[in-house]
Coordinates of C-alpha atoms (C1' of nucleotides) in Angstrom, one line a residue:
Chain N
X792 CA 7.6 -8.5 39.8
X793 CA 6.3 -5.3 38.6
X794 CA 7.3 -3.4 35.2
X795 CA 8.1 0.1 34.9
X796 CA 5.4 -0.5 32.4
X797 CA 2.7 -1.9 34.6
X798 CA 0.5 0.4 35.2
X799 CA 0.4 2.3 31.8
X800 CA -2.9 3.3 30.7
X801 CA -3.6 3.2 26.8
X802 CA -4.2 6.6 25.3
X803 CA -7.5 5.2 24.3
X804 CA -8.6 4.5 27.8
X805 CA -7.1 7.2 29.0
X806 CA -9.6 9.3 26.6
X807 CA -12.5 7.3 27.3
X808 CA -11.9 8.0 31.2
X809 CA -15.4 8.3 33.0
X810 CA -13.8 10.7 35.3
X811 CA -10.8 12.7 36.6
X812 CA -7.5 10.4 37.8
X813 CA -5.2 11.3 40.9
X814 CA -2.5 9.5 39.3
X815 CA -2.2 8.1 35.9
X816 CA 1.0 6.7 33.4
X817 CA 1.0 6.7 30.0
X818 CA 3.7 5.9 27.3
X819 CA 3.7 7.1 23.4
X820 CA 5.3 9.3 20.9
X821 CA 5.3 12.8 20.6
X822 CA 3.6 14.0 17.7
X823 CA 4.2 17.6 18.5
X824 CA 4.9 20.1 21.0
X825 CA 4.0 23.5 21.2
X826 CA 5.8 25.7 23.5
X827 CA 4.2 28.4 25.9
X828 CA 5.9 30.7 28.1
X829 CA 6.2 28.4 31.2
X830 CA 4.7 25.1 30.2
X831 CA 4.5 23.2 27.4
X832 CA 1.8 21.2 25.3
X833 CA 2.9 17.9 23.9
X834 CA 0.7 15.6 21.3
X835 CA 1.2 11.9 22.7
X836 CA -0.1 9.0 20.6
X837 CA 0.6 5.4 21.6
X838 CA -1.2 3.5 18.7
X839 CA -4.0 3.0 20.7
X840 CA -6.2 4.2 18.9
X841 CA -6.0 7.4 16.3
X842 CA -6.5 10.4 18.8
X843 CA -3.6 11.9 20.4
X844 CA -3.5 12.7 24.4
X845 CA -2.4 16.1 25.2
X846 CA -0.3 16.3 28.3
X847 CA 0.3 19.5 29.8
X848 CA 3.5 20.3 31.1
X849 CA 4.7 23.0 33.9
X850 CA 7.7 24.7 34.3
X851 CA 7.7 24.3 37.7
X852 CA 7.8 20.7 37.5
X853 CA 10.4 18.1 37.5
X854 CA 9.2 16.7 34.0
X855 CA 10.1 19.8 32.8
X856 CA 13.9 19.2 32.7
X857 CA 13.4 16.7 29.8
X858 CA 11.3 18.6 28.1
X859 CA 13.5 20.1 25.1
X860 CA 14.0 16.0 24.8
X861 CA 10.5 15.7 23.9
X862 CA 10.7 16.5 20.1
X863 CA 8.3 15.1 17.5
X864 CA 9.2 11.5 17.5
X865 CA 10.2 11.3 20.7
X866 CA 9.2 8.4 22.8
X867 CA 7.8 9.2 26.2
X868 CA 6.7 7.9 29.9
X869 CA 4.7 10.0 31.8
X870 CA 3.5 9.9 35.5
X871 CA 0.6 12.4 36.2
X872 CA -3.2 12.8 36.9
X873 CA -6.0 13.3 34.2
X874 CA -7.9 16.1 34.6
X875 CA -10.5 18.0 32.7
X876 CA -9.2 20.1 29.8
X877 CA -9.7 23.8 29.7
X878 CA -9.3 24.4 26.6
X879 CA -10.8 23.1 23.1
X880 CA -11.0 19.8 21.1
X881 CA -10.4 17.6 24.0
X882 CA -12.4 16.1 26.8
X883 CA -9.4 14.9 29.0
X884 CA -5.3 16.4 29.2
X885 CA -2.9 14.7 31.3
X886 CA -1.0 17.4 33.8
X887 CA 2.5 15.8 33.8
X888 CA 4.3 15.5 37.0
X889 CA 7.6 14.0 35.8
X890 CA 8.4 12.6 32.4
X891 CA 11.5 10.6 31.5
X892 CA 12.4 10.2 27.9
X893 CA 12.5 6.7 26.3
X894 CA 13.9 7.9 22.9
X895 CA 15.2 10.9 21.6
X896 CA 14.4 11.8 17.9
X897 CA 17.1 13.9 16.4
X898 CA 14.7 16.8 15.1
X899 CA 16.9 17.3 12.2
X900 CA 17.0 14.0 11.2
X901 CA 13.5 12.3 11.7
X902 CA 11.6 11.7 8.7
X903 CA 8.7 12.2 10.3
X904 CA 7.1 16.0 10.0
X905 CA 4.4 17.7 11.1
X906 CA 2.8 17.7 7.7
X907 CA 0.7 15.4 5.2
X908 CA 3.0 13.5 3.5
X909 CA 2.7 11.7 0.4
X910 CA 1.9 8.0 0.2
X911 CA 5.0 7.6 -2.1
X912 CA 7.6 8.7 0.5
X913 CA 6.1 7.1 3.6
X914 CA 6.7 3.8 1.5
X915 CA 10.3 4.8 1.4
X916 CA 10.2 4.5 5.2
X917 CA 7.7 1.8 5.5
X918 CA 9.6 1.3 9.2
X919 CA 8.1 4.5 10.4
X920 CA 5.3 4.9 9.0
X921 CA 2.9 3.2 11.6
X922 CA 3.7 6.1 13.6
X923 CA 1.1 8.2 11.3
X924 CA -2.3 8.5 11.4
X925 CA -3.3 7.2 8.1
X926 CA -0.9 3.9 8.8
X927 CA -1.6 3.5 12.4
X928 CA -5.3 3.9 11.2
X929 CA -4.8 1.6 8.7
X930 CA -2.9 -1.6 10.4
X931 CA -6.0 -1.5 12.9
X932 CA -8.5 -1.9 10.6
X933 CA -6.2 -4.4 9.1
X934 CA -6.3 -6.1 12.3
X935 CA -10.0 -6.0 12.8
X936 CA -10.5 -7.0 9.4
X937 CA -8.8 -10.1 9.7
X938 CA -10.2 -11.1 13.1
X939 CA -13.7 -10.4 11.3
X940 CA -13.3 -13.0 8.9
X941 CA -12.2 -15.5 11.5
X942 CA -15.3 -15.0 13.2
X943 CA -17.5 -15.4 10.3
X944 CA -16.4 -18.8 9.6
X945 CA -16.6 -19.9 13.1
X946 CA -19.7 -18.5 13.3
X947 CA -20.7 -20.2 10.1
X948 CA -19.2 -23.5 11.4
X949 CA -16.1 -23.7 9.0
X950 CA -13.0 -24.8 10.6
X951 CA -9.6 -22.8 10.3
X952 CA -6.7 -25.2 8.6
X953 CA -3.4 -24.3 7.7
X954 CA -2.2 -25.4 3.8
X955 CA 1.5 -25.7 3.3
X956 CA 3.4 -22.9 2.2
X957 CA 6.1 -25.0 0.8
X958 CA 4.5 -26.9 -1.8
X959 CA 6.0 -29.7 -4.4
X960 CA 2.8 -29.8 -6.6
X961 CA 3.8 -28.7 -9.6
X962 CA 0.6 -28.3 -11.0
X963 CA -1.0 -25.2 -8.6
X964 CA -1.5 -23.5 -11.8
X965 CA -2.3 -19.9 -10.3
X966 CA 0.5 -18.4 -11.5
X967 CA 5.3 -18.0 -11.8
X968 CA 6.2 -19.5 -8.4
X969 CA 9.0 -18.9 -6.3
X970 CA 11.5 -21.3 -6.3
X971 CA 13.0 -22.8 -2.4
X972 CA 16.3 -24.7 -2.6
X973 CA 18.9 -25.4 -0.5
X974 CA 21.1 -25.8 -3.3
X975 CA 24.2 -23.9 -3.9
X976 CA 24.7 -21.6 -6.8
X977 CA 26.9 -23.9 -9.0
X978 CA 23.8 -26.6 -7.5
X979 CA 26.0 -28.7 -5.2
X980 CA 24.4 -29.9 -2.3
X981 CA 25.4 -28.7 1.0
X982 CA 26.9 -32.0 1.1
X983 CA 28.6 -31.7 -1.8
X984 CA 26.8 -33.8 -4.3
X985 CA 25.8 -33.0 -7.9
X986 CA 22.4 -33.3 -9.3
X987 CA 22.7 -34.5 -12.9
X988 CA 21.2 -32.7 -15.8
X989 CA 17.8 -34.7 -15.9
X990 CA 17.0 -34.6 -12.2
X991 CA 18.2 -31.1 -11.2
X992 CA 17.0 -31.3 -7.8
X993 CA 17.8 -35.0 -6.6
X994 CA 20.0 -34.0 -3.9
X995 CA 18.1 -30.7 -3.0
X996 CA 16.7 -30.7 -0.2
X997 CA 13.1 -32.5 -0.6
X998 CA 14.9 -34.6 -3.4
X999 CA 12.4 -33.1 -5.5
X1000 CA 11.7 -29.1 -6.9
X1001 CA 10.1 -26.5 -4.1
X1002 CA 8.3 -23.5 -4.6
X1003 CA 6.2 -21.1 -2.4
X1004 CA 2.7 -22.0 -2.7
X1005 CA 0.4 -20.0 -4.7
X1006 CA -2.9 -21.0 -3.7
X1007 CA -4.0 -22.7 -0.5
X1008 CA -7.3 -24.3 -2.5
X1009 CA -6.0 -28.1 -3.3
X1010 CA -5.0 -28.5 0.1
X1011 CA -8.3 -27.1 1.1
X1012 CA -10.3 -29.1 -1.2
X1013 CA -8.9 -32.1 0.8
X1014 CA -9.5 -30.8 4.0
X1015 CA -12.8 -29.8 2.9
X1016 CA -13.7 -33.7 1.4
X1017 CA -13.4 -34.6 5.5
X1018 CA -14.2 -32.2 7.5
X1019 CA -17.0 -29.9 5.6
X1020 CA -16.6 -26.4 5.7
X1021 CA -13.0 -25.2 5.8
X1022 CA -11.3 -22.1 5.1
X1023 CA -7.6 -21.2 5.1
X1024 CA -6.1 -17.7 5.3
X1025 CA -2.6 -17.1 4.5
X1026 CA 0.3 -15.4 2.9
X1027 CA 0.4 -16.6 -1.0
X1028 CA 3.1 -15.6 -3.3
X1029 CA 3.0 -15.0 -7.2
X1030 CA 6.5 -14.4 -8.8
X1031 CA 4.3 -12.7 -11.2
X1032 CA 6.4 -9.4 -13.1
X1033 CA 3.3 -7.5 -12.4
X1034 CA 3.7 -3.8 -11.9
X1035 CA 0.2 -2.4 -11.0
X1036 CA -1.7 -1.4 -8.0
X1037 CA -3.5 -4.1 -7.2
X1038 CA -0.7 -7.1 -7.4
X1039 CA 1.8 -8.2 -4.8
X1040 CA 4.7 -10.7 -5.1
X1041 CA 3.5 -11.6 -1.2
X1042 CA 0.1 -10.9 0.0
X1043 CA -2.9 -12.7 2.1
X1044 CA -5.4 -15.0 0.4
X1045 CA -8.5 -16.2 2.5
X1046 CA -9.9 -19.5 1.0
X1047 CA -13.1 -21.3 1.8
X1048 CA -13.6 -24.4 0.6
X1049 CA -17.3 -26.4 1.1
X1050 CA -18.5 -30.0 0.5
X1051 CA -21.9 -30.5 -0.4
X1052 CA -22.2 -27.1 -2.0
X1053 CA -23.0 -25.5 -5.4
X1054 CA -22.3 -22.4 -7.3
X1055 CA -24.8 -20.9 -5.4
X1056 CA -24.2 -21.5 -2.1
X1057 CA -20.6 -20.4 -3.2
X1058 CA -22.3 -17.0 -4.3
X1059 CA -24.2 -16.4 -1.0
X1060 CA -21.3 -17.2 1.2
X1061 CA -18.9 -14.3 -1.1
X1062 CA -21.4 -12.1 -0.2
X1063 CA -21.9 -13.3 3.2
X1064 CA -18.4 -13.1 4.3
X1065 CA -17.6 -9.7 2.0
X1066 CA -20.5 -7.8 3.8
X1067 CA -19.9 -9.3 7.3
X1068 CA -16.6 -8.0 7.6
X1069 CA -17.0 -4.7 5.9
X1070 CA -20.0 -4.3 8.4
X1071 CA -17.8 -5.2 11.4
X1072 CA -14.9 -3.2 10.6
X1073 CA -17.6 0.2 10.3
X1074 CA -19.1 -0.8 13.5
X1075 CA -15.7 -1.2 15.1
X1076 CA -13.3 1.1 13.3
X1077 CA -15.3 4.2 13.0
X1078 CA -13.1 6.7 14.0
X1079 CA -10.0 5.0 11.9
X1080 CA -12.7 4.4 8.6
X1081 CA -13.8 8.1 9.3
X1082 CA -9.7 9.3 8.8
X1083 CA -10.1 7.6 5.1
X1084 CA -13.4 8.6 4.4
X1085 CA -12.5 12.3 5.1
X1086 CA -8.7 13.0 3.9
X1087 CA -8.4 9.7 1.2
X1088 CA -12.2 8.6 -0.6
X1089 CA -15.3 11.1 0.7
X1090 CA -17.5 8.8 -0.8
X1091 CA -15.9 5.8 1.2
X1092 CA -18.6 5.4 4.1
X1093 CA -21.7 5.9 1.8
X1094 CA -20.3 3.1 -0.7
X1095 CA -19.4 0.8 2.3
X1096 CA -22.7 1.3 3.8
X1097 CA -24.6 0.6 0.8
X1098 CA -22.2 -2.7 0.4
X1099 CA -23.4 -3.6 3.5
X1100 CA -27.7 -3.2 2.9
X1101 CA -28.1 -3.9 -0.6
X1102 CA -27.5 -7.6 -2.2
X1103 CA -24.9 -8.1 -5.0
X1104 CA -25.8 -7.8 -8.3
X1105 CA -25.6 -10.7 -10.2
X1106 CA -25.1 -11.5 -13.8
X1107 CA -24.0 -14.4 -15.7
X1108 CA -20.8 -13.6 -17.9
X1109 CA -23.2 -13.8 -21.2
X1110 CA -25.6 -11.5 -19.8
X1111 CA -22.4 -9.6 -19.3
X1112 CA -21.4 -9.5 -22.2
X1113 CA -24.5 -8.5 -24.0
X1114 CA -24.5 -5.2 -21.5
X1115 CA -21.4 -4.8 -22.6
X1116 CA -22.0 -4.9 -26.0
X1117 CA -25.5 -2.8 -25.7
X1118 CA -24.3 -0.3 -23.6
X1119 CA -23.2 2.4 -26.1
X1120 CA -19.8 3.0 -25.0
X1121 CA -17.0 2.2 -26.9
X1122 CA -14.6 -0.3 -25.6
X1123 CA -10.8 -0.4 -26.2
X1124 CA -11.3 -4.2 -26.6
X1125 CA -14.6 -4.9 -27.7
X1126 CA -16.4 -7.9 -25.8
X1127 CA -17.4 -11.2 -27.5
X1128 CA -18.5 -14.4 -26.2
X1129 CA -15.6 -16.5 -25.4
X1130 CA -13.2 -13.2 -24.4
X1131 CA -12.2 -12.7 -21.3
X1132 CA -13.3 -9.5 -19.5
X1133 CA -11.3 -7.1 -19.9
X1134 CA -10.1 -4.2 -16.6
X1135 CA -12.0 -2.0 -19.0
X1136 CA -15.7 -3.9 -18.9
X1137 CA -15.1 -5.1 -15.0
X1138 CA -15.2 -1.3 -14.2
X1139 CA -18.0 -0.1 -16.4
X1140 CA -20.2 -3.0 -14.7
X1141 CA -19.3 -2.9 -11.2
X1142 CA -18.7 0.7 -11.1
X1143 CA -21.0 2.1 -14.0
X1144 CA -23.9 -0.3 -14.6
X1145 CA -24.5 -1.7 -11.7
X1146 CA -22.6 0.4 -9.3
X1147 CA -21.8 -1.6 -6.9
X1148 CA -20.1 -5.1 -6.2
X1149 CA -21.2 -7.6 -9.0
X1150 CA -20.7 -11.5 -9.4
X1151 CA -20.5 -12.9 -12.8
X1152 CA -20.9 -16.7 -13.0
X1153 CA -20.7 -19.0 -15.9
X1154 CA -17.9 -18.3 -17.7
X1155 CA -16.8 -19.4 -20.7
X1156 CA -14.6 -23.2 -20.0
X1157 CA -11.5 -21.8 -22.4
X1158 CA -11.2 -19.2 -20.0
X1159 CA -11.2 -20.7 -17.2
X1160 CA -8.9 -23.1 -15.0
X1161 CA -9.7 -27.6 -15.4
X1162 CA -10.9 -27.8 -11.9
X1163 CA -13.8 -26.0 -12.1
X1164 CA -16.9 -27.9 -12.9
X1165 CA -18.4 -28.1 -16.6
X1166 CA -22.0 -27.0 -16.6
X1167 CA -24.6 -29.0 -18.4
X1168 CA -24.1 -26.9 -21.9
X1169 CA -20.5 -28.2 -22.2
X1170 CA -19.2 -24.5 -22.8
X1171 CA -19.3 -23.1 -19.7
X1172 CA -17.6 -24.0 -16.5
X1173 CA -19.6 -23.0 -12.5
X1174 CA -16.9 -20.1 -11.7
X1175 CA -17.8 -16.9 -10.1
X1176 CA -15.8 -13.6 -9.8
X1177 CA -17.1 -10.6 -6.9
X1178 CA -16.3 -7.3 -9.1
X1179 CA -16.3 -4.3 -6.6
X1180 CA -15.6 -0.6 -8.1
X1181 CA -12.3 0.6 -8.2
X1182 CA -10.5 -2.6 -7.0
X1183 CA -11.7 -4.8 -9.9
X1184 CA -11.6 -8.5 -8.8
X1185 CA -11.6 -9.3 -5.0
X1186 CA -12.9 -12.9 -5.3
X1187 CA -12.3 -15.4 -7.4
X1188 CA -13.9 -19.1 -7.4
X1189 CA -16.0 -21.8 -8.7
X1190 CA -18.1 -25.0 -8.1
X1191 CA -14.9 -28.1 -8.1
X1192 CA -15.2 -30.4 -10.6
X1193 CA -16.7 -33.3 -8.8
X1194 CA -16.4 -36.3 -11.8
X1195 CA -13.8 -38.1 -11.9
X1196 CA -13.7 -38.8 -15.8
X1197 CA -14.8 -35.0 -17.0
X1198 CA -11.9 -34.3 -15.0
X1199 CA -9.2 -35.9 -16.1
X1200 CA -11.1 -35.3 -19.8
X1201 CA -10.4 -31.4 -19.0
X1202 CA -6.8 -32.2 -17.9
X1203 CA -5.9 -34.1 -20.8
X1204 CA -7.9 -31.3 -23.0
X1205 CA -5.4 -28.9 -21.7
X1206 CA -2.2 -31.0 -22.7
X1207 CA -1.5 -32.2 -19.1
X1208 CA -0.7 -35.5 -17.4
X1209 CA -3.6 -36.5 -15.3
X1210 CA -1.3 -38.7 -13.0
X1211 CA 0.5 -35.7 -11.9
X1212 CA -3.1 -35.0 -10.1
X1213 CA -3.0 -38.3 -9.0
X1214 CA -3.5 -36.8 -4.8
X1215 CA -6.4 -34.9 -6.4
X1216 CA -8.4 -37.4 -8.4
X1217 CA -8.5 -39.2 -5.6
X1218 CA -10.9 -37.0 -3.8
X1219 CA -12.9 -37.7 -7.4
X1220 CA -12.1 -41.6 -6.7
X1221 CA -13.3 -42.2 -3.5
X1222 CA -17.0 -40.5 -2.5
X1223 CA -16.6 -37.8 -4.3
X1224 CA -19.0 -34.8 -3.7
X1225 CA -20.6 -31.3 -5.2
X1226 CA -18.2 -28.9 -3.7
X1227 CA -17.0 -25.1 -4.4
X1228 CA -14.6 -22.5 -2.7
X1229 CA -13.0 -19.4 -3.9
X1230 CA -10.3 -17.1 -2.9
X1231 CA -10.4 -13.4 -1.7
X1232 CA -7.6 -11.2 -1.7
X1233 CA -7.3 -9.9 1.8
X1234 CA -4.9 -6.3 0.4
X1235 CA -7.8 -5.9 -1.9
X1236 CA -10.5 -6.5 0.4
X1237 CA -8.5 -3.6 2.6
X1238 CA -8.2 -1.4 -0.5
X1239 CA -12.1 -1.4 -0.5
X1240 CA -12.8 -0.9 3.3
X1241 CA -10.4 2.4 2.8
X1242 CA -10.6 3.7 -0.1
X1243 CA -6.5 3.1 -0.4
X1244 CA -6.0 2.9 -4.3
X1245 CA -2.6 1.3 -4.0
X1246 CA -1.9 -2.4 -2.3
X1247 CA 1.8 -1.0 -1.3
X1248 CA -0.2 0.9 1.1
X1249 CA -2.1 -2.1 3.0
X1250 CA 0.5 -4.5 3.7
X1251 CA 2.7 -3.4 6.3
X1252 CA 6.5 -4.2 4.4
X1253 CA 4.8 -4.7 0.5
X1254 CA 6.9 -7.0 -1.9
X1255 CA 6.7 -6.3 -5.4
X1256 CA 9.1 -6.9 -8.7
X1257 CA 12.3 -5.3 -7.8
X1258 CA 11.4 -4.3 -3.8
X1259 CA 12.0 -6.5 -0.8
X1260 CA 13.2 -3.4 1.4
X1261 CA 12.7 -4.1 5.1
Chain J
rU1155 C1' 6.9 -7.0 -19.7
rC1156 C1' 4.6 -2.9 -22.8
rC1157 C1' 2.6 2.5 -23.3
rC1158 C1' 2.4 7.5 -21.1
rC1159 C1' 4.0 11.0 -17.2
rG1160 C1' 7.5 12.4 -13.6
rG1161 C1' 12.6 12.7 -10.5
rU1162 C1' 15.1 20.3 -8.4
rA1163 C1' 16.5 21.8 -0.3
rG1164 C1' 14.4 17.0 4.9
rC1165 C1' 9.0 17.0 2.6
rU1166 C1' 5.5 19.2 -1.4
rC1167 C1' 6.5 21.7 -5.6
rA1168 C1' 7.7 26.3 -9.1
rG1169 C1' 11.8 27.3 -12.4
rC1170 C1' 9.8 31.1 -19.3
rU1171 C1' 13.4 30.6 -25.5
rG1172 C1' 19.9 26.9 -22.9
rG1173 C1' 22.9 32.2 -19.6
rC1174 C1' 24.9 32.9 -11.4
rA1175 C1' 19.0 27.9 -7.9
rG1176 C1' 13.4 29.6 -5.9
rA1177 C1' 8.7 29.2 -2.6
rG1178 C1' 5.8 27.0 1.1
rC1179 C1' 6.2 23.6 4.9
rG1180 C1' 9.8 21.2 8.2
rG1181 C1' 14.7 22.4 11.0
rG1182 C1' 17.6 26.1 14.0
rU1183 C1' 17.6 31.0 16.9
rG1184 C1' 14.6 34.7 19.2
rA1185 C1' 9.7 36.8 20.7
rC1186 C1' 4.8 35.8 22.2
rU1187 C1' 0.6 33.2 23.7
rG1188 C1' -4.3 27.5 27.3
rU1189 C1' -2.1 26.0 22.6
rU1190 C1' -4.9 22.6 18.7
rA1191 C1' -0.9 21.3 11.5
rA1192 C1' -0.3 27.7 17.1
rU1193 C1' 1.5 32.8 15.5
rC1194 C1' 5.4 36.5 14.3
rA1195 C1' 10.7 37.8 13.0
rC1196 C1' 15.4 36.1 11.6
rU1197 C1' 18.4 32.1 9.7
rA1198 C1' 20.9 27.7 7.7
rG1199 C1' 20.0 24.2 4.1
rG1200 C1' 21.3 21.9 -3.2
rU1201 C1' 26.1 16.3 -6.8
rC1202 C1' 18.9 19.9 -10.1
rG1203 C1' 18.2 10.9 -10.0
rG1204 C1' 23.2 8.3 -12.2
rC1205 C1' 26.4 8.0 -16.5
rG1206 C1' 27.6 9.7 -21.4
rG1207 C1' 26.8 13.3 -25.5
rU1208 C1' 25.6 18.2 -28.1
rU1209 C1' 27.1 23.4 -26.9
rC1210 C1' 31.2 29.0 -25.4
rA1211 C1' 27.6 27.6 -21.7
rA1212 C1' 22.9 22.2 -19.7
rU1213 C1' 18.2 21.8 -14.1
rC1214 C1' 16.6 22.9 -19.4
rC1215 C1' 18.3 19.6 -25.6
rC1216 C1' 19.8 14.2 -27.1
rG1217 C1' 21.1 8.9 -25.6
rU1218 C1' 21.1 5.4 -21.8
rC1219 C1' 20.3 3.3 -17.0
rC1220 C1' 17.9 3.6 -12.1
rC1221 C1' 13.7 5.0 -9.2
rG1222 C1' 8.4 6.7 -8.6
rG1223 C1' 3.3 7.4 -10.5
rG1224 C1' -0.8 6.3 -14.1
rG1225 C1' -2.7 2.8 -17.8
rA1226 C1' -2.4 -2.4 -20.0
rG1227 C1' -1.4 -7.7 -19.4
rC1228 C1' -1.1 -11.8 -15.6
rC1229 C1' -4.5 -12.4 -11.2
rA1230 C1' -6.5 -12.3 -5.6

RNA sequence: UCCCCGGUAGCUCAGCUGGCAGAGCGGGUGACUGUUAAUCACUAGGUCGGCGGUUCAAUCCCGUCCCGGGGAGCCA
């Protein structure tokens, strides 16, 4: 059975059109209309892509009795042929037969103008505003972004798995969790029973406490210790009170994880991934990356096309910290061996010294979390961070720690019960290997691709301290 | 959570030393034109973020709360 909707043609298609069309459909919003003494032009977009069809319609035609309808917002079906446009700025216009339309937008009403507007207010209508450039722009990218790094780790032979989201470890470590219960507020049961004091969640529903995970890399590490390469990529959420640009409550987290690797191989496959996708999306999202490069970052395409042909600098945190302290600028928090880099220093060497994304390796161990592995000086630990200018951190990771006793050595060092790891020793127990993984932000690896300087702006419905809107 | 800045028409903003509320864009009406964020004329539109205080009088000064931005911390 045949749609209304069968034979629509994509605005993008419809643009790309090797030749003139008898008959043609199409389907989109009207982004404006501009009113001539006997016809009418109207903008339609469809999301297809970012440019706008313009359809041409007569008074003499029957799609002309809708067409005070057609205000910006609008949605729209149109039946007519494509044919070559007269006038300037576009290849192809659609002469409109008859139109019907879908959905009236009350001019007075919609949010939506004909005008820039700011970032802050489109987030106040996060609903609507995939219907603008910059957002429609934006979510594609997002879209080809995330397919990219799918095919680089098939391409690489890693496998896709999927961690929990629920998670009863306790000991994640990455950060405030988000608590999941069942429980009612005076923490009956639904059944009715009472938890006592010492077991608060002995009739919740796992019988034990739940929170949203917070990091996909245990569960990886496992999956990893058995299969090889692995990788996992998805939502991760921090109940972290953090009110900045570059933090989310809820965002996207891709995590590798390899057996029989080292720091370094960890290195080259950050830089691997990071400069396969960015090279993907500029192939494939040129006319959406050219929106951002021309109205948000005019330096955007240069940097991203530098990211793409010139290796990563690479320094090792003390290296790092003797630039720092050699560089002649003052710091607000002067850098010492054993401190951890402050926003300050991550931006004067990735944006600055090196300008340009940076890995440090070899931090400090007090620094750093008990998983990663101790290196052979016994004060440093194999972790890595990718610094890239203006977003600060997009990856963070590290070589595992692969012994079983300096493991449990570093748990104990840090106060904790080793038998709470018991799941995760094991992998140390039973033919253990050199492994290492990290995480990427995914909102932060967008904030670089387009030069958006706030992560509200490149998740779709953002969640942060105090918003959960939509 | 801390520090700094801001909140005035649907949007972006101006508003002097406390004295009757302004512009541009958007909307409406009309004109005009193969137009490109069209153009021109006219026009409507306000709890000056909320609450409290000072004052003859508060958009303006003070207190407090809410919201937004920038910076810091936590991190991806």
């Amino acid at each position: 059975m045949n749609s209304p909707f069968t034979n629509r043609i994509p605005v993008c298609q419809a643009l790309a059109a090797q030749g003139p069309m008898d008959t043609i459909h199409i389907c989109g919003w009207v982004r404006t209309r501009r009113d001539s003494k006997g016809f009418s032009f109207l903008e339609i977009n469809d999301g297809s892509c970012l440019a706008n069809i313009q359809a041409i319609v007569d008074e003499g035609t029957p799609a002309y009795a809708n067409i005070e309808k057609a205000t910006t917002g609008a949605s729209v079906s149109i039946h007519g042929s494509l044919t070559a446009s007269p006038g300037k700025g576009q290849k192809w216009e659609v002469r409109a037969a008859e139109m019907s339309v879908l959905g009236e937008a009350d001019a007075e009403t919609f949010p939506l103008q004909k005008k820039r507007h700011s970032d802050e207010f489109l987030r106040t209508i996060a609903h609507l505003r995939p219907r603008t450039n910059k957002y429609g722009a934006l979510f594609r990218i997002r879209s080809e972004a995330a397919f990219a790094v799918h095919e680089y780790f098939r391409e690489n032979g890693f496998f896709g798995v999927h961690s929990p989201i629920l998670t009863g470890s306790d000991c994640e470590g990455a950060g405030e969790m988000f608590r999941v219960t069942t429980l009612n507020q005076d923490g009956t049961s639904k059944e009715g029973h009472k938890s006592s004091p010492q077991e608060l969640f002995q009739h919740d529903f796992f019988g034990k406490e739940c929170n949203l995970t917070v990091s996909g890399q245990l569960e990886a590490e496992n999956l990893a210790l058995g299969l090889g390469k692995v990788y996992t990529f998805g939502p991760t959420f921090r109940a972290e009170n953090s009110n900045t640009p570059r933090h989310a409550a809820e965002f996207w987290m891709i995590e590798p994880e390899m057996a029989f690797a080292t720091l370094e191989d960890n290195m080259q496959l950050a830089e691997g991934l990071t400069r396969s996708v960015v090279k993907r999306v500029l192939e494939r999202c040129a006319p959406d990356i050219d929106l951002f490069n021309k109205f948000v970052d005019t330096d955007l395409e240069k940097r991203l096309t530098t990211l793409v042909n010139e290796p990563f600098a690479r320094v090792s945190y003390t290296e790092a910290v003797k630039i720092l302290q050699q560089c002649g600028k003052t710091f607000e928090f002067p850098v010492s061996f054993g401190t951890d880099l402050q926003t300050e220093h991550e931006r004067f060497l990735a944006e600055e010294h090196f300008a340009k994304p940076v890995i440090v390796y070899d931090y400090p161990k007090t620094i750093k979390a008990f998983y990663m592995r101790l290196n052979d000086d016994n004060t440093t630990v194999a972790a890595m961070d990718v610094l890239v200018p203006r977003i600060g951190e997009l990856i963070g990771g590290s070589q595992r720690e692969d012994r079983l006793d300096v493991l449990e050595a570093r748990i104990r060092e840090l106060g904790q019960d080793p038998a709470h790891y018991w799941w995760y020793m094991d992998l140390r127990r039973f033919g253990s290997v050199p492994h290492a993984g990290f995480g990427m932000g995914f909102e932060r690896l967008l904030m670089m691709l387009t030069g958006v300087t706030n992560i509200r702006d490149v998740i779709p419905f953002p969640r942060t301290p105090g918003n959960l809107e939509f």
